[in-house]
mmCIF file of C-alpha atoms and ligand atoms in Angstrom:
data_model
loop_
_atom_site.group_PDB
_atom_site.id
_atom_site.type_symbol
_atom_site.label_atom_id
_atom_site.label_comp_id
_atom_site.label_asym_id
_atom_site.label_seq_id
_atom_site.Cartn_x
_atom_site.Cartn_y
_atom_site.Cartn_z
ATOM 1 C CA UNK A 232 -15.780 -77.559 84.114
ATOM 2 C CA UNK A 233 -12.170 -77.159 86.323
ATOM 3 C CA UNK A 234 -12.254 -80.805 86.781
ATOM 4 C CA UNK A 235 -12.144 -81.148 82.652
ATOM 5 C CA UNK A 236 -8.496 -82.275 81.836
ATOM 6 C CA UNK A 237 -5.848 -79.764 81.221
ATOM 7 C CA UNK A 238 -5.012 -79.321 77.573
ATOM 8 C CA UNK A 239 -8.694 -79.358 75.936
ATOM 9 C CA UNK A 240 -10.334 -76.892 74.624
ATOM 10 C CA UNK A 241 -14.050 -77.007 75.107
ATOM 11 C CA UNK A 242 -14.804 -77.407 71.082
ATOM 12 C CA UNK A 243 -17.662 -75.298 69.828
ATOM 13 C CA UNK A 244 -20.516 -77.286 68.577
ATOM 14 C CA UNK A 245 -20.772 -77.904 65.077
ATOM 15 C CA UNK A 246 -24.074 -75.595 63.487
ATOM 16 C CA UNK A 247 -26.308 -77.503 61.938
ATOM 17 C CA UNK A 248 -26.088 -78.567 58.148
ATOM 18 C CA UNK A 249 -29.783 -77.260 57.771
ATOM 19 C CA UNK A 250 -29.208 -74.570 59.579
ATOM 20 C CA UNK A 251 -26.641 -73.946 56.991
ATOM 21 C CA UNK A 252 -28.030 -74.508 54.196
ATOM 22 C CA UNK A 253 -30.354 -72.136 53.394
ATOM 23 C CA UNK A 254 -27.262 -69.798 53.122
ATOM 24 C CA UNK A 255 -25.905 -71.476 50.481
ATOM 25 C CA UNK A 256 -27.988 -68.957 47.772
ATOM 26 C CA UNK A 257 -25.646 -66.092 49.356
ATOM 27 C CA UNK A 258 -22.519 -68.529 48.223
ATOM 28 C CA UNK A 259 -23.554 -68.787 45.186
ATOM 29 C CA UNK A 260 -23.973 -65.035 44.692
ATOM 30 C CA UNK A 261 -20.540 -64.492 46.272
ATOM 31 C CA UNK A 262 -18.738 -67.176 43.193
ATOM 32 C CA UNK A 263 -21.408 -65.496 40.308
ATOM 33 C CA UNK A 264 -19.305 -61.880 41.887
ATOM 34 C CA UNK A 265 -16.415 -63.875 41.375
ATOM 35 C CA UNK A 266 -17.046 -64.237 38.010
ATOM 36 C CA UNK A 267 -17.633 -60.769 37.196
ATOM 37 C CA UNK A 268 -14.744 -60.221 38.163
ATOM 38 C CA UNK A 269 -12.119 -62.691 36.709
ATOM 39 C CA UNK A 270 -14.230 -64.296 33.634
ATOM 40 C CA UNK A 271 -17.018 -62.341 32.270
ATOM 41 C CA UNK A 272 -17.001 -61.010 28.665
ATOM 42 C CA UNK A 273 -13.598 -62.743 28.975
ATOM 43 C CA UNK A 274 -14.650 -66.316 27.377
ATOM 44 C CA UNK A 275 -17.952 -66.407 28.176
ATOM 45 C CA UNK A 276 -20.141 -63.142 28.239
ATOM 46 C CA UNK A 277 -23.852 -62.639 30.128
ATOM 47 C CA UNK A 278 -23.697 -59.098 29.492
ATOM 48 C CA UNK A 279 -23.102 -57.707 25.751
ATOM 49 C CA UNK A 280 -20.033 -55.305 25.088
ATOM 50 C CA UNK A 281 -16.598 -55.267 27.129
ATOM 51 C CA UNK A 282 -17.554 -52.415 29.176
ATOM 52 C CA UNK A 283 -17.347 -55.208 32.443
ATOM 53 C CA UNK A 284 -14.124 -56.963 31.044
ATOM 54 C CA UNK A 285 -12.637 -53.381 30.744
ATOM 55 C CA UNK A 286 -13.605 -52.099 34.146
ATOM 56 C CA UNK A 287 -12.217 -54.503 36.134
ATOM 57 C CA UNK A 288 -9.174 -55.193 33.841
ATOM 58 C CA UNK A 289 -6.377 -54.698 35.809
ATOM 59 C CA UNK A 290 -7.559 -56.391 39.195
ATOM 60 C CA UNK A 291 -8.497 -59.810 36.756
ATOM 61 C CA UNK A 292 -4.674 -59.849 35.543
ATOM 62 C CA UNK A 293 -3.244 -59.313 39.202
ATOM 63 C CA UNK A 294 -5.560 -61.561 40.717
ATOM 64 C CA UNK A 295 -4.293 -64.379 38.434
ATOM 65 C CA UNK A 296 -7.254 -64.781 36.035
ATOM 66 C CA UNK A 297 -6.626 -65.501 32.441
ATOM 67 C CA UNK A 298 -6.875 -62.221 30.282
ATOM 68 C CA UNK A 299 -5.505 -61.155 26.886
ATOM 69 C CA UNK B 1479 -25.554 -67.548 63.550
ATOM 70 C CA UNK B 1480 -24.959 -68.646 59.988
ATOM 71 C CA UNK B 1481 -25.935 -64.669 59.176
ATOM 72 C CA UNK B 1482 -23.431 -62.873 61.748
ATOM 73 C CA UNK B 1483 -20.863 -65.297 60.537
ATOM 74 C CA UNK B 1484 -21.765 -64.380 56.858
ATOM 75 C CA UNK B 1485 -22.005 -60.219 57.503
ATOM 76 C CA UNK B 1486 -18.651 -60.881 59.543
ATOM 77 C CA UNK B 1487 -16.507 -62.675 56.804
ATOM 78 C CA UNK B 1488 -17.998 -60.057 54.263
ATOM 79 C CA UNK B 1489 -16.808 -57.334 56.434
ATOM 80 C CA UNK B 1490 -13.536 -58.697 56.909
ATOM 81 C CA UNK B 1491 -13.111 -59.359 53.835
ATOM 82 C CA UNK B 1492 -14.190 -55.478 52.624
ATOM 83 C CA UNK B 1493 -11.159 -54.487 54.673
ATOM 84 C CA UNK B 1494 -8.880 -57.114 53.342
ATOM 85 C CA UNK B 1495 -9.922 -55.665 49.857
ATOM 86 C CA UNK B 1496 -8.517 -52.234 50.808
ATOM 87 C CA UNK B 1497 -5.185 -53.277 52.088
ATOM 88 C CA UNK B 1498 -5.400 -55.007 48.618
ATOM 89 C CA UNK B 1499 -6.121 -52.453 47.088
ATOM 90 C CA UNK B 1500 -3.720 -50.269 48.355
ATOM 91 C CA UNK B 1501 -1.132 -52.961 47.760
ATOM 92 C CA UNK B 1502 -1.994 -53.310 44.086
ATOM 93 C CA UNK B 1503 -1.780 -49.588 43.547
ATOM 94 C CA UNK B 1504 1.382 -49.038 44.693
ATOM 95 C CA UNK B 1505 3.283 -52.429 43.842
ATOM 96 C CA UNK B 1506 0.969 -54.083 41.219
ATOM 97 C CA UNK B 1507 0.430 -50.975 38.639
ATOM 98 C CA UNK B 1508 3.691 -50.002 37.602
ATOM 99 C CA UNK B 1509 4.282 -53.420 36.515
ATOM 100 C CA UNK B 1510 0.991 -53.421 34.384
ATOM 101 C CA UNK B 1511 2.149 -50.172 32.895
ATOM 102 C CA UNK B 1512 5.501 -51.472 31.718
ATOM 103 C CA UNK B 1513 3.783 -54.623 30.069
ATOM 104 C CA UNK B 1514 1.180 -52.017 28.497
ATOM 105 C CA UNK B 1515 3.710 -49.856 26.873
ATOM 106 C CA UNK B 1516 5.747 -52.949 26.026
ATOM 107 C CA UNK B 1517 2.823 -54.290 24.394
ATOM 108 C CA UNK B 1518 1.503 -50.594 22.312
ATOM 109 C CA UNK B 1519 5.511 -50.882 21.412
ATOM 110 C CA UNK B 1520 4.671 -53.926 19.961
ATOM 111 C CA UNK B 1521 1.278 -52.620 18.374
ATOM 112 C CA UNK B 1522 3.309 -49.234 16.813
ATOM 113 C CA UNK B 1523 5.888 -51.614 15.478
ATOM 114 C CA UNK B 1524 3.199 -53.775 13.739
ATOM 115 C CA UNK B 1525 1.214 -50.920 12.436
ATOM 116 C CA UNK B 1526 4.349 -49.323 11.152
ATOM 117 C CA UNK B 1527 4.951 -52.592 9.004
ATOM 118 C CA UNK B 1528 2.091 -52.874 8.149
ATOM 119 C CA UNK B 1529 1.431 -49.495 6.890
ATOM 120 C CA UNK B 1530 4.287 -49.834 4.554
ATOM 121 C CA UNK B 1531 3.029 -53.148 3.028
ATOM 122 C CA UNK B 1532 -0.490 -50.807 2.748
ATOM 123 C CA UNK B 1533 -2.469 -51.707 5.170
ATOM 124 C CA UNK B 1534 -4.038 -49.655 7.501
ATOM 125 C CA UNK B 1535 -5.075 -50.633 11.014
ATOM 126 C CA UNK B 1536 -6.959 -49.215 13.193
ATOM 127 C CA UNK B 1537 -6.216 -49.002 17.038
ATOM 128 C CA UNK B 1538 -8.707 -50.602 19.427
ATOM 129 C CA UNK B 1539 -11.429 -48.284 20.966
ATOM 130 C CA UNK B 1540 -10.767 -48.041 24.248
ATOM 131 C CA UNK B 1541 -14.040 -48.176 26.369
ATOM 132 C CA UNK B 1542 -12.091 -47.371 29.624
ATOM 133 C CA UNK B 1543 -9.753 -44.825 29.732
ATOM 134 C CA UNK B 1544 -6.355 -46.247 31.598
ATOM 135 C CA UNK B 1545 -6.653 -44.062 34.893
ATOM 136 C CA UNK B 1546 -10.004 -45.631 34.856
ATOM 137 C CA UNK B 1547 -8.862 -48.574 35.153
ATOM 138 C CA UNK B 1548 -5.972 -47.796 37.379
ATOM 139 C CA UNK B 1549 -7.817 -46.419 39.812
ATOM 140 C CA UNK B 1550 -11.747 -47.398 40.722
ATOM 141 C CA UNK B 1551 -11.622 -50.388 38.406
ATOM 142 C CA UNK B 1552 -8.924 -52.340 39.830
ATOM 143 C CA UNK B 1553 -10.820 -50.696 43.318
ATOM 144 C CA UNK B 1554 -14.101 -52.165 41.973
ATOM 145 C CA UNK B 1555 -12.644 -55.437 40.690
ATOM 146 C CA UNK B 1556 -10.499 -56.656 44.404
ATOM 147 C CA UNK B 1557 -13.485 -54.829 46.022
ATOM 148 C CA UNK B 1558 -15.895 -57.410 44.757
ATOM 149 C CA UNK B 1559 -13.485 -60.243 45.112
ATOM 150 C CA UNK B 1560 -11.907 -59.903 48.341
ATOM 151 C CA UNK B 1561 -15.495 -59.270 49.725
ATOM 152 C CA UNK B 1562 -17.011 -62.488 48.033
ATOM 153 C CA UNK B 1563 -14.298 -64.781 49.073
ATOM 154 C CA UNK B 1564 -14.748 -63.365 52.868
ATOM 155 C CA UNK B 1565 -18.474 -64.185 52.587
ATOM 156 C CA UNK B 1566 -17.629 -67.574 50.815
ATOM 157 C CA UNK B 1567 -14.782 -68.153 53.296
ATOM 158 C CA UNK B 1568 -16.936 -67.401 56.401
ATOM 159 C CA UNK B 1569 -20.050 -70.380 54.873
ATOM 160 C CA UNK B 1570 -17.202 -72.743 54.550
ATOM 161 C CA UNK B 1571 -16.080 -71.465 58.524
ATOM 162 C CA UNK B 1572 -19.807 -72.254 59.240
ATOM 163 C CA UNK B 1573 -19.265 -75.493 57.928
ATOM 164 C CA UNK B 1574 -16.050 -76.447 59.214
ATOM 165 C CA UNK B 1575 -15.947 -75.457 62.574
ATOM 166 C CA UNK B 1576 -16.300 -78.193 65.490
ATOM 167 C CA UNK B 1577 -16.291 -80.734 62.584
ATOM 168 C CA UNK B 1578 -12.849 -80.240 60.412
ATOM 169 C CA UNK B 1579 -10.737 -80.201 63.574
ATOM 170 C CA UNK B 1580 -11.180 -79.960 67.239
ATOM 171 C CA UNK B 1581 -9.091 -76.800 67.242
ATOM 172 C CA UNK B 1582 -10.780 -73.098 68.753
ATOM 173 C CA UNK B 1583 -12.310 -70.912 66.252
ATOM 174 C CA UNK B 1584 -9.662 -69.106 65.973
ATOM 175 C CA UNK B 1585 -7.189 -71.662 64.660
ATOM 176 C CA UNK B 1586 -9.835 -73.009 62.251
ATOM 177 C CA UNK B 1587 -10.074 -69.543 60.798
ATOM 178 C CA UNK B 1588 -6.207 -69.602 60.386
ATOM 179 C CA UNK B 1589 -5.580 -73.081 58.935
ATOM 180 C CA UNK B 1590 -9.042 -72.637 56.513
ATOM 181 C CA UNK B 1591 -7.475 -69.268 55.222
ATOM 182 C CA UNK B 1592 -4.126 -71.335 54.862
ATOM 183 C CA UNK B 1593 -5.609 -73.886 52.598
ATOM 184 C CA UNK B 1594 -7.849 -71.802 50.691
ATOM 185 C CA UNK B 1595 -4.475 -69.839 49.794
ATOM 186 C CA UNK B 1596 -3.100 -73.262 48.119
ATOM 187 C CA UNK B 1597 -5.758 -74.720 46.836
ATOM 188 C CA UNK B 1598 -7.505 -71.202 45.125
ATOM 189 C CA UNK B 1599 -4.583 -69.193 44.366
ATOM 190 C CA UNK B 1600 -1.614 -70.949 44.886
ATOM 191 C CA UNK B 1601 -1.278 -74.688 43.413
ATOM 192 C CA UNK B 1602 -3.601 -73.455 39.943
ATOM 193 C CA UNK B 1603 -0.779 -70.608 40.165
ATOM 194 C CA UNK B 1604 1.915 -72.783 39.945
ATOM 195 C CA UNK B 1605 0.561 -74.553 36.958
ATOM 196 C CA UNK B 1606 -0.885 -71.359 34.770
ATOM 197 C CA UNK B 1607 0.564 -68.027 36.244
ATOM 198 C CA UNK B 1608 -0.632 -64.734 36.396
ATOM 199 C CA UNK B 1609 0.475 -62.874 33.644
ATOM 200 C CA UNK B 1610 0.546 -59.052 32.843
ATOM 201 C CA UNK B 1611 -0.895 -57.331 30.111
ATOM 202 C CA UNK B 1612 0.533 -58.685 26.330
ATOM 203 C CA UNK B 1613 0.880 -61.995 27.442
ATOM 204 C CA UNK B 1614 -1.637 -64.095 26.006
ATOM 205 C CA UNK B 1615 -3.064 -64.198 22.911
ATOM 206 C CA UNK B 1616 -6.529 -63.355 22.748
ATOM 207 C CA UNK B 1617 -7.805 -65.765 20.577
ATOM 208 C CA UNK B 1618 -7.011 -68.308 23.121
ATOM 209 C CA UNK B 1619 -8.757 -66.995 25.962
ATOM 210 C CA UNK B 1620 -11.465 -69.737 26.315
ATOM 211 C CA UNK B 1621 -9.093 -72.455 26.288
ATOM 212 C CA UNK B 1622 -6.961 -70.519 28.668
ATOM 213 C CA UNK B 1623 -9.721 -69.739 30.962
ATOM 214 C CA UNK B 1624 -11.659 -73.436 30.831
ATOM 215 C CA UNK B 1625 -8.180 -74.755 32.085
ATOM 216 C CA UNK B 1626 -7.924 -72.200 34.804
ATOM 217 C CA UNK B 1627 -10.492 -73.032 36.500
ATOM 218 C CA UNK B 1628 -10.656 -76.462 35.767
ATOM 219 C CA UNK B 1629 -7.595 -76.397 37.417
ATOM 220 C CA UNK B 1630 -8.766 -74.320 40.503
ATOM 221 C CA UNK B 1631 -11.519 -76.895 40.649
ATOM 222 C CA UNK B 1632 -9.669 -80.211 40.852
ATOM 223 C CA UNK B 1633 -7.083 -78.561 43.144
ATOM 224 C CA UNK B 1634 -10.069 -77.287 45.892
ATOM 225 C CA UNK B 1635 -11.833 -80.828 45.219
ATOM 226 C CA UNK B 1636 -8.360 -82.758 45.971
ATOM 227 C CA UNK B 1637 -8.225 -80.689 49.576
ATOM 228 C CA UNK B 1638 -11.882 -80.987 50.294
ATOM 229 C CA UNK B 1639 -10.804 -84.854 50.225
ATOM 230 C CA UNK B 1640 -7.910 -84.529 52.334
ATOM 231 C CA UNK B 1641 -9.663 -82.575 55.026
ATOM 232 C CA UNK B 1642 -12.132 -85.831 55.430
ATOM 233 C CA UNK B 1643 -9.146 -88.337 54.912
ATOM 234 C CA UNK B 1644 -7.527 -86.362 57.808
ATOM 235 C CA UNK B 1645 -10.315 -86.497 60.113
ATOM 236 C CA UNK B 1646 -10.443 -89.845 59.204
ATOM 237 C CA UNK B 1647 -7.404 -90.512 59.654
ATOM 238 C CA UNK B 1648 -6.736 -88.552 62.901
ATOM 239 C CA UNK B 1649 -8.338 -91.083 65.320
ATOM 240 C CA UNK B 1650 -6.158 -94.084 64.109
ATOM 241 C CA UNK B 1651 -2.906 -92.701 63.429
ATOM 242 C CA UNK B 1652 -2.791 -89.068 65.793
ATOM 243 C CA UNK B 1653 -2.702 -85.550 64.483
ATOM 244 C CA UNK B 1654 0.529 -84.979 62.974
ATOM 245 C CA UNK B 1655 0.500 -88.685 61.007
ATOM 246 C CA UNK B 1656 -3.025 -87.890 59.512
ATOM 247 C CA UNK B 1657 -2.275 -84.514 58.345
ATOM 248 C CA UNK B 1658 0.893 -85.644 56.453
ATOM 249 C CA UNK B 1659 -0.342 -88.471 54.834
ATOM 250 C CA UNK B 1660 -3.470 -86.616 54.028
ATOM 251 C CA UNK B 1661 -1.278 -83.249 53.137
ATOM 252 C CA UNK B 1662 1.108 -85.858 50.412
ATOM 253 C CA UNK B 1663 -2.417 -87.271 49.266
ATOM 254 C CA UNK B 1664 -3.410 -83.755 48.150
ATOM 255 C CA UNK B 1665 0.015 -82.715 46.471
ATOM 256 C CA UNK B 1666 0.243 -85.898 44.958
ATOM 257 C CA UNK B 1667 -3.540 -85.280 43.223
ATOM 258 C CA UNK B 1668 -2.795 -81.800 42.092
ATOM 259 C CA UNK B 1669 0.812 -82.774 40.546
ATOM 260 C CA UNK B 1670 -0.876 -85.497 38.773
ATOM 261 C CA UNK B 1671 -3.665 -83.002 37.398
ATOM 262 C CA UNK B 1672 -0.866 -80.607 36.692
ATOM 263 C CA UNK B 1673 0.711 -83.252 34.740
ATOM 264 C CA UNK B 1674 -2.070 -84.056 32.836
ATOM 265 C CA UNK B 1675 -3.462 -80.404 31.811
ATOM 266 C CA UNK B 1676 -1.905 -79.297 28.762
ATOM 267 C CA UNK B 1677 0.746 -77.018 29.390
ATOM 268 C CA UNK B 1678 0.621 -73.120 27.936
ATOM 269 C CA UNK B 1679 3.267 -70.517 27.211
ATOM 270 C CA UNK B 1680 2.411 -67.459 25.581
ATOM 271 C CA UNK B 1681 5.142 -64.800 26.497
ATOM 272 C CA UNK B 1682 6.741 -63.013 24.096
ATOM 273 C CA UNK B 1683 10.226 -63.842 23.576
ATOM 274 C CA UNK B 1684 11.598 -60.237 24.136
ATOM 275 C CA UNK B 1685 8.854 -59.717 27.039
ATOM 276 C CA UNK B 1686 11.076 -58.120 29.791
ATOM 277 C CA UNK B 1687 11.852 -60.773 32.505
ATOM 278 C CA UNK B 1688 11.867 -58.509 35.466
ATOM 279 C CA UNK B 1689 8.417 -57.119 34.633
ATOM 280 C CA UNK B 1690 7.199 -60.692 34.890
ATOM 281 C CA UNK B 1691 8.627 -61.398 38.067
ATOM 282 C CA UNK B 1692 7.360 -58.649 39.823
ATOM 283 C CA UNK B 1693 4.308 -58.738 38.079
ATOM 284 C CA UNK B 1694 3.692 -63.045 39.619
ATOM 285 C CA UNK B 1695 5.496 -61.699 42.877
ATOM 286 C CA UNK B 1696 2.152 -59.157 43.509
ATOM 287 C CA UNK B 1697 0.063 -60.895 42.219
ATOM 288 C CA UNK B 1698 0.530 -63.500 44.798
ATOM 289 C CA UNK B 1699 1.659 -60.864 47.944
ATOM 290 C CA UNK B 1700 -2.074 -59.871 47.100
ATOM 291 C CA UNK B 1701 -3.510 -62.572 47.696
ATOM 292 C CA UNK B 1702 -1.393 -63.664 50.806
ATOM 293 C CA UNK B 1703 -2.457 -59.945 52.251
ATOM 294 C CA UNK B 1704 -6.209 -61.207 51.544
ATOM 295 C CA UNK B 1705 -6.050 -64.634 53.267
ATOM 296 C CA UNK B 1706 -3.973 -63.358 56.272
ATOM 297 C CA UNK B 1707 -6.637 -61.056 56.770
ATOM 298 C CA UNK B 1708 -9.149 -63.379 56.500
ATOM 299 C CA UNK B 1709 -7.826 -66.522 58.599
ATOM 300 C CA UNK B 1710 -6.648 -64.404 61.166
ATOM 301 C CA UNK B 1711 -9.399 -61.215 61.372
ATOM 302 C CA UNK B 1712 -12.174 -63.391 60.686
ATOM 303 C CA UNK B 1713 -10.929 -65.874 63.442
ATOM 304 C CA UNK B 1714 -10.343 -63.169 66.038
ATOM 305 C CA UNK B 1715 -13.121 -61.542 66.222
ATOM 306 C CA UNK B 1716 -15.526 -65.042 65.501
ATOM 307 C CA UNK B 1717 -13.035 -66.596 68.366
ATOM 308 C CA UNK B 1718 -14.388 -63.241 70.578
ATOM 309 C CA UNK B 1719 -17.764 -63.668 69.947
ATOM 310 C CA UNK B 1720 -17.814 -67.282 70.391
ATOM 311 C CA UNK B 1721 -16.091 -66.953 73.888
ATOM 312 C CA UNK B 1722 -18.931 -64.269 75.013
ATOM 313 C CA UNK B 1723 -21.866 -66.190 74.083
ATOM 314 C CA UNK B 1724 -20.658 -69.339 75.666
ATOM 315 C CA UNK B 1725 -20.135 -71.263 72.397
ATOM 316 C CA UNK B 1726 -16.448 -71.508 73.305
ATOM 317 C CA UNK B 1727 -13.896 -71.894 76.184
ATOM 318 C CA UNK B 1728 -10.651 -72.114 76.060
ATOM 319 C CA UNK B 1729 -8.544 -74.102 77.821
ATOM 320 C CA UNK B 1730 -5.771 -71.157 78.903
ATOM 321 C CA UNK B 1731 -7.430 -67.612 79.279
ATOM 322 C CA UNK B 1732 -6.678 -66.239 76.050
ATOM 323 C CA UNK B 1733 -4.352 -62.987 76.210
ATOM 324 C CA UNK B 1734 -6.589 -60.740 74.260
ATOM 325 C CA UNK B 1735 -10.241 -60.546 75.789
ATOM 326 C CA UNK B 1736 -11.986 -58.364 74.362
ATOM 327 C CA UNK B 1737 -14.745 -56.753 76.515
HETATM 328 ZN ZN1 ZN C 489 -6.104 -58.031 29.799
#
């Protein structure tokens, strides 16, 4: 396309929302990781004990979550 | 496509994680020491007291020994996260690309890592800090944590409805107009939610200043090292790819091509 205009880019075509969508499951999974991470047995607990809370403790104060 | 896109960002983000990592080792852990042995200052002082008004506490269990938690937890913990938000990141790329903007791959990546920064980290930052060790009280956690995210929330909802009021926007009043008045339209949400949330301060008066400081100051070089990687990685090598399957040409030959 040489005769396209100087100064655009020839824009990638947007993938399809369905094609998309079935990924959404793996996004989900990525934010519940997220929340092992900066909230669990923090206020709200799926697992019993602290064992997770403790693990993780110092990377869920210096990555800004709310802690003790 | 989706898929490569989605093992990229989670690669990409793995590697952001150990720069992290590395980061938070060197620069982030001393500063979580001093607020520990400010706060088991505290805790002797109490017990102390308290033992000569006869009572006796006991000190917590600890179910993690503090190396532990030096060392492969904080490794597990920005592991996890830094790989999450690169797959998260890269389904949002998936998304945005060729519809957000009508900018190459590789500036999408940049300018989606940019506004993740302030709108994940940054502006619910601003409002509730990060704070060390011994701030906090724990009986306020919940409340703390609710507003946290609620904040997070409001603050990646107000820039979800920017990006459209920009494209919107764009057509009518060019580029630079759109993204300004879409840009104030976002800070002007977030300072009105920030106004709003109640407000909370729980340091200890005699809490040591400095420690703070550089405790907020890596906290948030951490994540800046994590969304650099990400918006400008992720966009390289997507940018590469796109060029060699055809999905993507450039308008000047782009210095770096990658064979
Ligand atoms: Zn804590």
């Amino acid at each position: 396309m040489s005769d396209k205009a100087i100064g655009s880019d020839i824009v990638s075509a947007p993938i399809p929302v369905r094609e998309i969508l079935p990924w959404i499951i793996f996004g989900a999974l990525m934010l519940l990781a997220i929340y092992f991470v900066g909230a669990e047995e923090g206020a709200t607990s799926l697992i019993k004990g602290m064992y997770v809370h403790e693990w993780v403790h110092d990377s869920r104060h210096l990555l800004g979550f709310p802690c003790h | 496509m989706v898929r490569s896109l989605l093992i990229r960002g989670m690669l990409v983000g793995f590697v952001a994680g150990l720069l992290v990592f590395g980061f938070a080792k060197i620069f982030g852990e001393p500063q979580v020491d001093r607020a520990i042995a400010f706060e088991t200052a505290m805790d002797d002082a109490k017990m102390k007291a308290d033992a000569a008004k006869g009572i006796h506490d006991r000190p917590e269990p600890e179910l993690v020994s503090r190396p532990m938690q030096a060392s492969f937890g904080l490794l597990t913990g920005v592991m996890v996260y830094a790989t999450a938000f690169g797959g998260l990141f890269a389904l949002v790329f998936a998304f945005a690309n060729g519809r957000a903007t009508e900018l190459g791959p590789r500036a999408v990546s940049a300018l989606l890592a940019l506004t993740g920064f302030v709108a994940f980290y940054m502006v619910p930052n601003l409002k509730y800090p990060a704070n060390p060790p011994s701030v906090g009280h724990p009986d306020t956690i919940t409340i703390r944590t609710e507003l946290y995210f609620a904040m997070m929330a409001l603050s990646i909802a107000a820039m979800a409805v920017a990006a459209v009021l920009r494209k919107r926007l764009a057509p009518k009043l060019g580029v630079w107009e759109a993204a300004i008045i879409s840009g104030a339209v976002y800070i002007v949400a977030v300072m009105v939610v920030a106004a709003i949330l109640p407000p909370i301060n729980e340091v200890p008066s005699d809490f040591p200043a400095v420690v703070l400081w550089h405790f907020r100051v890596d906290s948030a070089a951490m994540q800046i090292i994590m969304w650099m990687v990400l918006g400008l990685g992720f966009g390289a090598l997507t940018e590469r790819s796109f060029i060699a399957k055809g999905l993507y040409r450039p308008r000047l030959t782009p210095a770096l091509v990658w064979r």
